Structure formats: C-alpha cells, structure tokens
Coordinates of C-alpha atoms in Angstrom, one line a residue:
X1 CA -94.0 -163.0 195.5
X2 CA -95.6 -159.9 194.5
X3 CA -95.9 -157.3 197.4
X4 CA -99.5 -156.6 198.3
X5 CA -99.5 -152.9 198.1
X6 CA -98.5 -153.0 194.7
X7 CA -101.5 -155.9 193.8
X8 CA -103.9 -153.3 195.6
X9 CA -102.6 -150.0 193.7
X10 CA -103.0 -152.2 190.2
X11 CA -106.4 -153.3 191.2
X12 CA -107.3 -149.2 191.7
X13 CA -106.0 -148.6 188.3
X14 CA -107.3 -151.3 187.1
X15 CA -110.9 -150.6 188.6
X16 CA -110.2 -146.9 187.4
X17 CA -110.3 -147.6 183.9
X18 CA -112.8 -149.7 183.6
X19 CA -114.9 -146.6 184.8
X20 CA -113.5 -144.5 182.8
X21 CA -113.9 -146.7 179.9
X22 CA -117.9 -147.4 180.7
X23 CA -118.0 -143.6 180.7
X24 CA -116.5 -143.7 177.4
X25 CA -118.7 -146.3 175.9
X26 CA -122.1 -144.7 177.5
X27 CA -120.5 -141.1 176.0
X28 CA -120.4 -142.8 172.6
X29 CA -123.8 -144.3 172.7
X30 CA -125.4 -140.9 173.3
X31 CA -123.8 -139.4 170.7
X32 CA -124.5 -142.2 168.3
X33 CA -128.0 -142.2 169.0
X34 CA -128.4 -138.3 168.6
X35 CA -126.6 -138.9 165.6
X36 CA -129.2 -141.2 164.2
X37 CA -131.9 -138.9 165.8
X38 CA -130.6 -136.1 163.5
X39 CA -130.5 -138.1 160.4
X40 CA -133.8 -139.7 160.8
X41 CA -135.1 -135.9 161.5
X42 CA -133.1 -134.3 158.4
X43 CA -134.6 -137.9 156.3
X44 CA -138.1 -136.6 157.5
X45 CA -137.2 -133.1 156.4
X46 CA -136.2 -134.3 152.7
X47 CA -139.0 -136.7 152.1
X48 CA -141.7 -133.5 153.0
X49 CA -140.0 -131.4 150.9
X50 CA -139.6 -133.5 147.9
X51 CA -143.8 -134.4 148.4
X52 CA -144.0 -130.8 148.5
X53 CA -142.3 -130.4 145.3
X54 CA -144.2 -133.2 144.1
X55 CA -147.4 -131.5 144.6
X56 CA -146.9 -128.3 142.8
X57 CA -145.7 -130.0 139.6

C-alpha cells in the first residue's frame, strides 16, 4: 500500500505542474500571436512601400 502522505505530496506536484505548464502554454500563445501581429504589421509595411514605388515609376 502506498502511504497517504506520499499520494498527497505527488498530487501537489502533480497539481503544480500542470500550472506551471498552463502558464507556459498561455506564455507561448502571447508571444506567438505578437509574433504574427509583427509580421502582419511589417507585410503591411512592404506592400505600401512597394505601391509607393509603383507609383513614381
């Protein structure tokens, strides 16, 4: 039998990283999504400066 203290110290580390790991995954998220945010902004950036360059040829 396994002694009940131990079961309720590996259910708090258990329960401890699967915070941590949420945290992780929400941290991720973020900074995939501002990633995407950036490219989209620097793609909008390229496209006005090439009908820019369009324009004065």
């Amino acid at each position: 039998m396994i002694p009940a203290p131990f079961i309720d110290k590996l259910t708090a580390i258990l329960a401890w990283l699967a915070e941590r790991l949420a945290e992780i995954r929400e941290r991720n998220a973020l900074r995939a999504q501002a990633e995407l945010e950036q490219a989209e902004l620097e793609q909008a950036e390229l496209e006005q400066a090439a009908l820019e360059q369009a324009e004065r040829e």
